[in-house]
Amino acid sequence: MAKILSGKDLAQTMREEMKTELAELKEKHNLVPTLAVVLVGDDPASLSYVKGKEKACAEVGIEVRKFKFEADYAEGSLLKLIAELNTDPDVNGILVQLPLPDQINEEKVLYAIDPEKDVDGFHPINVGRLMIGAPGYVPGTPHGIQKMLSRNNIEISGKHVVIVGRSNIVGKPLALLLIQKNKEANATVTICHTGTKNIGEITKLADILVVAAGRPHTVNAGMVKPGAVVIDVGVNRVEDATKKSGFRLIGDVEFDEVSEKASAISPVPGGVGPMTITMLLHNVIRAAKKQSGIKD
Ligand code: NAP
C-alpha cells in the first residue's frame, strides 16, 4: 500500500512555520504582509476558493483587503482599481480570482498587475522568469507539488516526471519548475495531453506521475509503473446522494487500485489543494519582505 502524501498535514506544518516567521516580522520590522483579493460576481466555486484563501491568510497572520463587485462590474473600473493597488505601498500582493465575467478580458487584467505584486505568478514577466530560472513568483499549484515531493524526501533530481495536462497554471509551469538545474528539480520531464498517442505507455515510464487533466478516471493502475510516485491534481465533482451537498470530490486517478501499485500517492481532497493555498501565502510573505528590503 502506497504512502499517502497528505497535503493537508504538510500545509499545516508549513503554515505553523509561516506563523512564526510572521510574528518575527511584526516584532522586528512592524511588517504585516497584506494581500488584496478581488472577486467579481457570485460564482459559487470562486466564493468558496476566496473564503479558503482568506481563512488561510488569517490563520498565519496575513492581512486581507477584499474587493467584491457585482457580476456586471466594468473592465475599466477593475483596471483602475488594479492601478491603484499597484501603487499602494500597504498592499504587497494582488490576487484577482478567476474566472472573470465575459465583459472583462482576463488577460488584460492579469497583465495589468505589477509583476512584483503578482503573487499568483500568472504575469508573463513571472512566467518568463520561471522559464529562464530567474527568481520570481511561481504559481501555487506547481510550487506546492514540488514542495510536496521535496518535503516528503522524494528525490526529484534524475527522475523521469510525466505530467498529464499542459495548462498554463499547472502542467506547463510544473514542467518548467522541475527541469531547472537545482537540487529540488533537475528532472527529465515529459508532458502528455489530448494529442498524445498511447498515453498509458508513456505514463508507465514515469518515476513521478502528475495527473492534471480535470477528468475522473484518467489514470488507472495499468498506466502506472510499480513503485511510482503519483500526484493527483484533478478536482472533479461527482454526484453522491449520501452527502448533504449531493456531491463529493474525486481526483483524476483511480485511487484505490493505483495506491496498491504506487509507492506514494496524494489523495483528493486533502492533497495538492491545501498546498496550492500554502504557496500563495509563501508568495505574499516573500513579496512583503522584498518590498520592504528584508532579506529572504
Ligand atoms: P485545464 O486547463 O482544463 O487543462 C487540462 C489539461 O489536461 C489540458 O492540457 C488537456 O489537454 C489535458 N487533458 C484533459 N483530458 C486528458 C486526457 N484524457 N488525456 C490527456 N490529457 C488530457 O485544467 P487545469 O486548470 O490544468 O486543471 C486540471 C485539474 O486540476 C482540474 O481538475 C482542476 O480543478 C484541478 N486543479 C486543482 C488545483 C488544486 O489546487 N488542487 C489547482 C489547479 C487545478 P489539451 O490541452 O489537449 O486540451
Short mmCIF file of C-alpha atoms and ligand atoms in Angstrom, two decimals:
data_model
loop_
_atom_site.label_atom_id
_atom_site.label_comp_id
_atom_site.label_asym_id
_atom_site.label_seq_id
_atom_site.Cartn_x
_atom_site.Cartn_y
_atom_site.Cartn_z
CA MET A 1 0.00 0.00 0.00
CA ALA A 2 1.34 3.42 -1.01
CA LYS A 3 2.37 6.11 1.43
CA ILE A 4 -0.33 8.79 1.49
CA LEU A 5 1.11 12.22 0.70
CA SER A 6 -1.13 14.38 2.83
CA GLY A 7 -1.07 17.94 1.56
CA LYS A 8 -3.33 18.84 4.45
CA ASP A 9 -0.77 17.81 7.07
CA LEU A 10 2.20 19.33 5.23
CA ALA A 11 0.29 22.57 4.65
CA GLN A 12 -0.43 22.72 8.40
CA THR A 13 3.26 22.26 9.21
CA MET A 14 4.33 24.90 6.71
CA ARG A 15 1.67 27.33 7.94
CA GLU A 16 2.96 26.91 11.52
CA GLU A 17 6.44 27.83 10.23
CA MET A 18 4.96 30.88 8.47
CA LYS A 19 3.15 31.94 11.64
CA THR A 20 6.47 32.03 13.48
CA GLU A 21 8.12 33.96 10.65
CA LEU A 22 5.24 36.48 10.53
CA ALA A 23 5.31 37.02 14.29
CA GLU A 24 9.02 37.82 13.96
CA LEU A 25 8.45 40.16 11.01
CA LYS A 26 5.85 42.02 13.02
CA GLU A 27 8.04 42.28 16.10
CA LYS A 28 11.30 43.21 14.39
CA HIS A 29 10.06 45.21 11.40
CA ASN A 30 6.45 46.10 12.28
CA LEU A 31 5.52 44.39 8.99
CA VAL A 32 2.16 42.71 8.39
CA PRO A 33 2.03 41.38 4.80
CA THR A 34 -1.17 42.40 3.04
CA LEU A 35 -2.97 40.68 0.19
CA ALA A 36 -5.64 42.41 -1.90
CA VAL A 37 -8.23 39.91 -3.10
CA VAL A 38 -10.52 40.94 -5.95
CA LEU A 39 -13.68 38.99 -6.64
CA VAL A 40 -16.20 39.84 -9.36
CA GLY A 41 -19.56 38.07 -9.45
CA ASP A 42 -21.11 35.24 -7.44
CA ASP A 43 -19.65 32.07 -8.91
CA PRO A 44 -20.04 29.57 -6.01
CA ALA A 45 -16.68 27.86 -6.65
CA SER A 46 -14.89 31.26 -6.70
CA LEU A 47 -16.64 32.34 -3.49
CA SER A 48 -15.51 29.16 -1.81
CA TYR A 49 -11.89 29.48 -3.09
CA VAL A 50 -11.72 33.08 -1.86
CA LYS A 51 -13.11 32.06 1.52
CA GLY A 52 -10.43 29.36 1.79
CA LYS A 53 -7.68 31.84 0.93
CA GLU A 54 -8.99 34.43 3.40
CA LYS A 55 -9.13 31.81 6.15
CA ALA A 56 -5.59 30.63 5.44
CA CYS A 57 -4.26 34.22 5.44
CA ALA A 58 -5.97 34.96 8.77
CA GLU A 59 -4.58 31.75 10.25
CA VAL A 60 -0.94 32.72 9.60
CA GLY A 61 -1.27 36.49 10.13
CA ILE A 62 -1.54 37.92 6.61
CA GLU A 63 -3.97 40.80 6.31
CA VAL A 64 -6.58 40.55 3.54
CA ARG A 65 -8.24 43.50 1.84
CA LYS A 66 -11.21 42.16 -0.04
CA PHE A 67 -12.82 43.93 -3.01
CA LYS A 68 -16.08 42.29 -4.06
CA PHE A 69 -18.13 43.53 -7.01
CA GLU A 70 -21.35 42.62 -8.81
CA ALA A 71 -21.11 40.42 -11.91
CA ASP A 72 -21.68 43.44 -14.22
CA TYR A 73 -18.63 45.36 -12.92
CA ALA A 74 -16.90 47.17 -15.79
CA GLU A 75 -13.47 46.20 -17.08
CA GLY A 76 -12.30 49.84 -16.92
CA SER A 77 -13.22 50.10 -13.23
CA LEU A 78 -11.33 46.90 -12.47
CA LEU A 79 -8.24 48.12 -14.34
CA LYS A 80 -8.42 51.42 -12.41
CA LEU A 81 -8.59 49.53 -9.11
CA ILE A 82 -5.57 47.41 -10.07
CA ALA A 83 -3.60 50.53 -10.98
CA GLU A 84 -4.39 51.94 -7.51
CA LEU A 85 -3.42 48.70 -5.77
CA ASN A 86 -0.18 48.56 -7.77
CA THR A 87 0.94 51.88 -6.28
CA ASP A 88 -0.49 51.38 -2.77
CA PRO A 89 2.56 50.81 -0.52
CA ASP A 90 0.40 48.97 2.04
CA VAL A 91 -0.59 46.27 -0.46
CA ASN A 92 2.06 43.61 -1.07
CA GLY A 93 0.19 41.13 -3.23
CA ILE A 94 -2.77 41.29 -5.62
CA LEU A 95 -4.96 38.31 -6.42
CA VAL A 96 -7.79 38.51 -8.93
CA GLN A 97 -9.99 35.44 -8.56
CA LEU A 98 -10.67 33.72 -11.89
CA PRO A 99 -12.81 33.23 -13.89
CA LEU A 100 -13.95 36.79 -14.58
CA PRO A 101 -17.32 37.60 -16.20
CA ASP A 102 -17.45 37.77 -20.01
CA GLN A 103 -17.33 41.59 -20.28
CA ILE A 104 -13.86 41.59 -18.66
CA ASN A 105 -10.79 40.50 -20.60
CA GLU A 106 -8.93 38.22 -18.19
CA GLU A 107 -5.60 38.62 -19.95
CA LYS A 108 -5.79 42.41 -19.84
CA VAL A 109 -6.48 42.32 -16.11
CA LEU A 110 -3.77 39.82 -15.20
CA TYR A 111 -1.21 41.69 -17.31
CA ALA A 112 -2.12 44.95 -15.55
CA ILE A 113 -0.94 43.61 -12.17
CA ASP A 114 2.54 44.79 -11.16
CA PRO A 115 4.75 41.66 -11.56
CA GLU A 116 6.24 42.44 -8.11
CA LYS A 117 2.75 42.05 -6.59
CA ASP A 118 1.71 39.15 -8.84
CA VAL A 119 1.55 36.51 -6.08
CA ASP A 120 -0.37 34.10 -8.34
CA GLY A 121 2.61 34.08 -10.73
CA PHE A 122 0.43 34.41 -13.85
CA HIS A 123 2.00 37.61 -15.29
CA PRO A 124 4.15 36.92 -18.39
CA ILE A 125 7.14 38.53 -16.64
CA ASN A 126 6.95 35.91 -13.90
CA VAL A 127 6.29 33.14 -16.44
CA GLY A 128 9.41 34.33 -18.30
CA ARG A 129 11.44 34.39 -15.08
CA LEU A 130 10.39 30.80 -14.41
CA MET A 131 11.39 29.86 -17.95
CA ILE A 132 14.93 31.24 -17.56
CA GLY A 133 15.32 30.13 -13.94
CA ALA A 134 15.39 33.67 -12.51
CA PRO A 135 13.76 34.48 -9.15
CA GLY A 136 10.09 35.40 -9.46
CA TYR A 137 6.66 34.34 -8.30
CA VAL A 138 5.78 30.73 -9.15
CA PRO A 139 2.09 29.68 -9.38
CA GLY A 140 0.87 27.93 -6.23
CA THR A 141 -0.13 24.55 -7.66
CA PRO A 142 3.16 23.56 -9.35
CA HIS A 143 5.16 25.05 -6.49
CA GLY A 144 3.01 23.13 -3.99
CA ILE A 145 3.60 19.88 -5.89
CA GLN A 146 7.36 20.46 -5.83
CA LYS A 147 7.26 21.09 -2.06
CA MET A 148 5.04 18.05 -1.52
CA LEU A 149 7.73 15.92 -3.16
CA SER A 150 10.78 17.53 -1.56
CA ARG A 151 9.36 17.78 1.97
CA ASN A 152 8.46 14.08 1.79
CA ASN A 153 12.09 13.35 0.87
CA ILE A 154 11.13 12.18 -2.61
CA GLU A 155 14.15 12.74 -4.85
CA ILE A 156 13.25 14.70 -8.00
CA SER A 157 16.73 15.04 -9.49
CA GLY A 158 17.43 12.48 -12.20
CA LYS A 159 13.86 11.15 -12.13
CA HIS A 160 11.51 10.88 -15.09
CA VAL A 161 8.47 13.05 -14.34
CA VAL A 162 5.46 12.56 -16.61
CA ILE A 163 2.80 15.26 -16.43
CA VAL A 164 -0.68 14.71 -17.86
CA GLY A 165 -2.03 18.16 -18.77
CA ARG A 166 -0.42 21.25 -20.33
CA SER A 167 -2.41 24.13 -18.85
CA ASN A 168 -0.75 27.46 -18.13
CA ILE A 169 -1.50 27.14 -14.40
CA VAL A 170 -0.43 23.54 -13.75
CA GLY A 171 1.22 21.42 -16.46
CA LYS A 172 3.45 23.94 -18.22
CA PRO A 173 4.77 25.79 -15.13
CA LEU A 174 5.36 22.47 -13.34
CA ALA A 175 7.45 21.24 -16.26
CA LEU A 176 9.47 24.49 -16.25
CA LEU A 177 9.98 24.27 -12.50
CA LEU A 178 11.15 20.65 -12.47
CA ILE A 179 13.62 20.92 -15.36
CA GLN A 180 15.61 23.70 -13.66
CA LYS A 181 19.16 22.81 -12.71
CA ASN A 182 18.86 22.76 -8.91
CA LYS A 183 18.56 20.11 -6.25
CA GLU A 184 14.77 20.42 -5.84
CA ALA A 185 14.35 19.87 -9.61
CA ASN A 186 16.76 18.54 -12.28
CA ALA A 187 14.19 16.04 -13.57
CA THR A 188 13.59 14.71 -17.06
CA VAL A 189 10.08 15.85 -17.92
CA THR A 190 7.52 14.57 -20.43
CA ILE A 191 4.16 16.31 -20.91
CA CYS A 192 1.08 14.45 -22.21
CA HIS A 193 -2.16 15.99 -23.46
CA THR A 194 -5.17 15.04 -25.56
CA GLY A 195 -2.97 14.89 -28.66
CA THR A 196 -0.69 12.28 -27.07
CA LYS A 197 -0.88 8.80 -28.59
CA ASN A 198 -0.64 5.65 -26.41
CA ILE A 199 -0.66 7.73 -23.26
CA GLY A 200 -0.57 4.65 -20.99
CA GLU A 201 2.76 3.61 -22.50
CA ILE A 202 4.22 6.99 -21.57
CA THR A 203 2.72 7.27 -18.07
CA LYS A 204 4.12 3.79 -17.35
CA LEU A 205 7.64 5.19 -17.79
CA ALA A 206 7.15 7.74 -15.01
CA ASP A 207 9.05 7.61 -11.73
CA ILE A 208 6.84 10.52 -10.72
CA LEU A 209 3.45 10.82 -12.43
CA VAL A 210 1.49 14.05 -12.07
CA VAL A 211 -2.08 13.99 -13.34
CA ALA A 212 -3.77 17.34 -14.02
CA ALA A 213 -6.35 16.55 -16.69
CA GLY A 214 -9.53 17.55 -14.86
CA ARG A 215 -11.19 14.27 -15.92
CA PRO A 216 -12.10 11.49 -13.49
CA HIS A 217 -10.63 8.02 -14.25
CA THR A 218 -7.85 9.43 -16.48
CA VAL A 219 -5.22 7.16 -14.91
CA ASN A 220 -5.73 3.56 -13.76
CA ALA A 221 -3.33 1.03 -12.27
CA GLY A 222 -2.43 -0.38 -15.71
CA MET A 223 -0.93 3.01 -16.63
CA VAL A 224 1.39 3.20 -13.61
CA LYS A 225 4.85 1.69 -13.06
CA PRO A 226 5.13 -0.33 -9.83
CA GLY A 227 6.67 1.88 -7.13
CA ALA A 228 5.95 5.17 -8.92
CA VAL A 229 5.00 8.32 -7.02
CA VAL A 230 1.59 9.58 -8.16
CA ILE A 231 0.37 13.15 -7.64
CA ASP A 232 -3.31 13.65 -8.39
CA VAL A 233 -4.09 17.30 -9.11
CA GLY A 234 -7.59 16.82 -10.53
CA VAL A 235 -10.64 18.00 -8.62
CA ASN A 236 -13.90 16.64 -10.01
CA ARG A 237 -17.39 16.81 -8.55
CA VAL A 238 -19.37 13.57 -8.76
CA GLU A 239 -22.94 13.06 -7.59
CA ASP A 240 -23.25 11.42 -4.20
CA ALA A 241 -26.70 11.12 -2.67
CA THR A 242 -25.18 10.19 0.72
CA LYS A 243 -23.65 13.68 1.04
CA LYS A 244 -25.60 16.68 2.28
CA SER A 245 -24.27 18.72 -0.65
CA GLY A 246 -25.31 15.98 -3.11
CA PHE A 247 -21.75 15.58 -4.43
CA ARG A 248 -18.25 14.55 -3.44
CA LEU A 249 -14.83 15.40 -4.83
CA ILE A 250 -12.61 12.91 -6.62
CA GLY A 251 -9.32 13.24 -8.48
CA ASP A 252 -8.24 12.14 -11.95
CA VAL A 253 -6.63 8.91 -10.71
CA GLU A 254 -8.32 5.63 -9.75
CA PHE A 255 -7.11 6.00 -6.18
CA ASP A 256 -7.89 2.53 -4.77
CA GLU A 257 -6.21 0.45 -7.47
CA VAL A 258 -3.30 2.86 -8.07
CA SER A 259 -2.49 3.06 -4.34
CA GLU A 260 -1.91 -0.73 -4.44
CA LYS A 261 0.82 -0.23 -7.05
CA ALA A 262 2.41 3.16 -6.33
CA SER A 263 4.97 3.81 -3.58
CA ALA A 264 3.30 7.11 -2.69
CA ILE A 265 0.12 8.89 -3.77
CA SER A 266 -1.61 12.17 -2.98
CA PRO A 267 -5.31 11.98 -2.11
CA VAL A 268 -8.20 14.16 -3.32
CA PRO A 269 -9.32 16.05 -1.33
CA GLY A 270 -6.51 16.83 1.12
CA GLY A 271 -3.63 16.53 -1.36
CA VAL A 272 -2.49 19.25 -3.74
CA GLY A 273 -5.33 21.69 -2.87
CA PRO A 274 -4.05 22.79 0.57
CA MET A 275 -0.52 23.06 -0.83
CA THR A 276 -1.67 25.47 -3.55
CA ILE A 277 -3.00 27.92 -0.97
CA THR A 278 0.08 27.49 1.22
CA MET A 279 2.38 28.51 -1.62
CA LEU A 280 0.21 31.57 -2.26
CA LEU A 281 0.83 32.57 1.38
CA HIS A 282 4.54 31.96 0.81
CA ASN A 283 4.49 34.34 -2.18
CA VAL A 284 2.69 37.08 -0.21
CA ILE A 285 5.28 36.86 2.57
CA ARG A 286 8.15 36.97 0.05
CA ALA A 287 6.61 39.94 -1.76
CA ALA A 288 6.19 41.85 1.51
CA LYS A 289 9.78 41.16 2.55
CA LYS A 290 11.17 42.10 -0.85
CA GLN A 291 9.18 45.33 -1.00
CA SER A 292 10.43 46.23 2.50
CA GLY A 293 14.04 45.44 1.67
CA ILE A 294 14.16 42.49 4.09
CA LYS A 295 16.38 39.58 3.02
CA ASP A 296 14.63 36.25 2.36
P1 NAP B 1 -7.29 22.56 -17.95
O1 NAP B 1 -6.89 23.96 -18.23
O2 NAP B 1 -8.64 22.08 -18.38
O3 NAP B 1 -6.20 21.61 -18.62
C1 NAP B 1 -6.34 20.23 -18.63
C2 NAP B 1 -5.21 19.63 -19.40
O4 NAP B 1 -5.34 18.21 -19.38
C3 NAP B 1 -5.20 20.04 -20.90
O5 NAP B 1 -3.87 20.28 -21.30
C4 NAP B 1 -5.78 18.82 -21.61
O6 NAP B 1 -5.22 18.60 -22.88
C5 NAP B 1 -5.32 17.68 -20.70
N1 NAP B 1 -6.22 16.54 -20.74
C6 NAP B 1 -7.54 16.51 -20.46
N2 NAP B 1 -8.02 15.24 -20.60
C7 NAP B 1 -6.97 14.48 -20.96
C8 NAP B 1 -6.83 13.12 -21.25
N3 NAP B 1 -7.86 12.26 -21.18
N4 NAP B 1 -5.61 12.66 -21.61
C9 NAP B 1 -4.55 13.50 -21.69
N5 NAP B 1 -4.63 14.82 -21.39
C10 NAP B 1 -5.83 15.29 -21.06
O7 NAP B 1 -7.19 22.23 -16.41
P2 NAP B 1 -6.24 22.79 -15.25
O8 NAP B 1 -6.65 24.15 -14.90
O9 NAP B 1 -4.82 22.49 -15.56
O10 NAP B 1 -6.69 21.82 -14.06
C11 NAP B 1 -6.60 20.42 -14.17
C12 NAP B 1 -7.31 19.80 -12.97
O11 NAP B 1 -6.60 20.18 -11.81
C13 NAP B 1 -8.74 20.27 -12.76
O12 NAP B 1 -9.50 19.21 -12.21
C14 NAP B 1 -8.62 21.37 -11.74
O13 NAP B 1 -9.79 21.54 -10.96
C15 NAP B 1 -7.50 20.85 -10.90
N6 NAP B 1 -6.73 21.87 -10.22
C16 NAP B 1 -6.55 21.69 -8.90
C17 NAP B 1 -5.81 22.61 -8.20
C18 NAP B 1 -5.60 22.41 -6.74
O14 NAP B 1 -5.10 23.29 -6.09
N7 NAP B 1 -5.94 21.26 -6.21
C19 NAP B 1 -5.29 23.74 -8.83
C20 NAP B 1 -5.46 23.88 -10.20
C21 NAP B 1 -6.19 22.92 -10.90
P3 NAP B 1 -5.43 19.62 -24.12
O15 NAP B 1 -4.50 20.77 -23.84
O16 NAP B 1 -5.00 18.82 -25.29
O17 NAP B 1 -6.87 20.01 -24.10
#
